[in-house]
Amino acid sequence: MTTHGGTWRPTWVIGMPYADARDRDGPIGSLTDAELVRACLDGRPDAFDVIVERHQRTVYRLCYRFVSNREDASDLSQEVFLRAFRALHRFRGDATLGTWLHRIAVNACLTRVSAQAPATEPINADRHIDEREEPAAEQLVRAERAERVRDALAQLPEKQRAALILRVYEEMTHREIAITLGTSVGAAKANVFHALRNLKRLLGSETV
Amino acid sequence: MTHMAHSTPEELIDVVDGTRRVSSLPHLADCAACRAQLDELRATIGEVAAIDVPEPPPLYWRQLSARVHDAVERERFGAGRRIWFLGGASWDTVWPWAAAAVLVLAVLVTTRRGAERQPQRTPTSTVNLAQQDSAPSVGSVTESARVDAERAPDALNAGDSADESLIAFMQDLAESMDAEAAGVSLRPDGSVTDAAVAELSPEERAEMQRLLQDAMRGSGV
Ligand SMILES: [Zn+2]
């Protein structure tokens, strides 16, 4: 919305097809994250599309770590961006947008894992595999092993699973994990320790 | 040395993390069980770290961003309600104007209807507005507009389609504002709304009405 001399004028941009909205008004894709946030708050709906395009991989990958299947990871990613959209006016810019989104994503994931145990994807699910790198048989063995680890991760108690994911994949320190999970540093370390021991037990002794 | 207590989980995790040196735990040199435990932790964490997220098909990212786009659009426009004319501005910015639009339209419709059909009726929203000494809640503003809008159809048996569509539009707008207020605990300053209404000249009110009617025609209301 803009005002000219006190007279209200609408900006007729809504209802524009997605592709058109993305292409309009020049190089919005070249804006920095902070500029995109400003543009969103100033009423440019296409600016949020660019934010999504820029950060969706990171958000999706984090979500996938927690839920272990694409469908739930997609739902969760959508939820993360919706939360971000609703809270965008509270983004102060003292952290990067990526860090801010990461925090929202971790919170959304923790909410989700406390609500339901993940259903891991079967290994024959439609996956994009780079066939140039590895023979099919070895890929299958690796995929099966990865599947077993994911299954085992999914069976861990909620806090152990969250602590391990944050430690290993998000590379948080135990202090950061403690703050995120609302525990002591000692408890965060104990959660990682027991997560690893339980994983070992679940996976058996074959290769680990 | 094996009589010493075994290493604690915290100590072992610190060694795995590299934040504690093995040499700081002399027990480890003498206790095969603790060394085995340490090796196991390292191997397991290595295995977990090696698990990558399966790369989705190439078109997936476009689908995901389109899906998020649609969800955000629904969010922005109150699940498809006809408030798209508000432009891309956030509710925080638009709210006083939207509230003013509802109130002004309520006044216009009620006054017009009152003049034409029921001269004795008091325009409720006008009274409400005049009584707003302190900042009103979102509910009180939108409720007064909605109550007025809900009463309106009774007086429109003659089938004034312009008024009907205007009233339907106002109801939608009022509901959208209620939904938004409930969803994000919006707490607009009532005095801003009052000022927005008070500052509108008759020409601006007419312009707002015209814009809203254009909007309704454009959206096929
Ligand atoms: Zn020992």
Short mmCIF file of N, CA and C and ligand atoms in Angstrom, two decimals, chain B residues 6-7 27 31 34, ligand 1:
data_model
loop_
_atom_site.label_atom_id
_atom_site.label_comp_id
_atom_site.label_asym_id
_atom_site.label_seq_id
_atom_site.Cartn_x
_atom_site.Cartn_y
_atom_site.Cartn_z
N HIS B 6 35.28 -45.64 36.45
CA HIS B 6 35.29 -45.52 34.99
C HIS B 6 35.05 -44.07 34.58
N SER B 7 35.46 -43.77 33.38
CA SER B 7 35.24 -42.41 32.86
C SER B 7 33.74 -42.15 32.77
N HIS B 27 42.85 -42.79 33.58
CA HIS B 27 42.14 -44.06 33.71
C HIS B 27 42.02 -44.78 32.36
N CYS B 31 42.19 -48.87 31.38
CA CYS B 31 40.89 -49.55 31.37
C CYS B 31 40.45 -49.86 29.95
N CYS B 34 36.76 -48.84 29.09
CA CYS B 34 36.53 -47.42 28.77
C CYS B 34 37.10 -47.08 27.38
ZN ZN C 1 37.03 -47.72 32.85
#
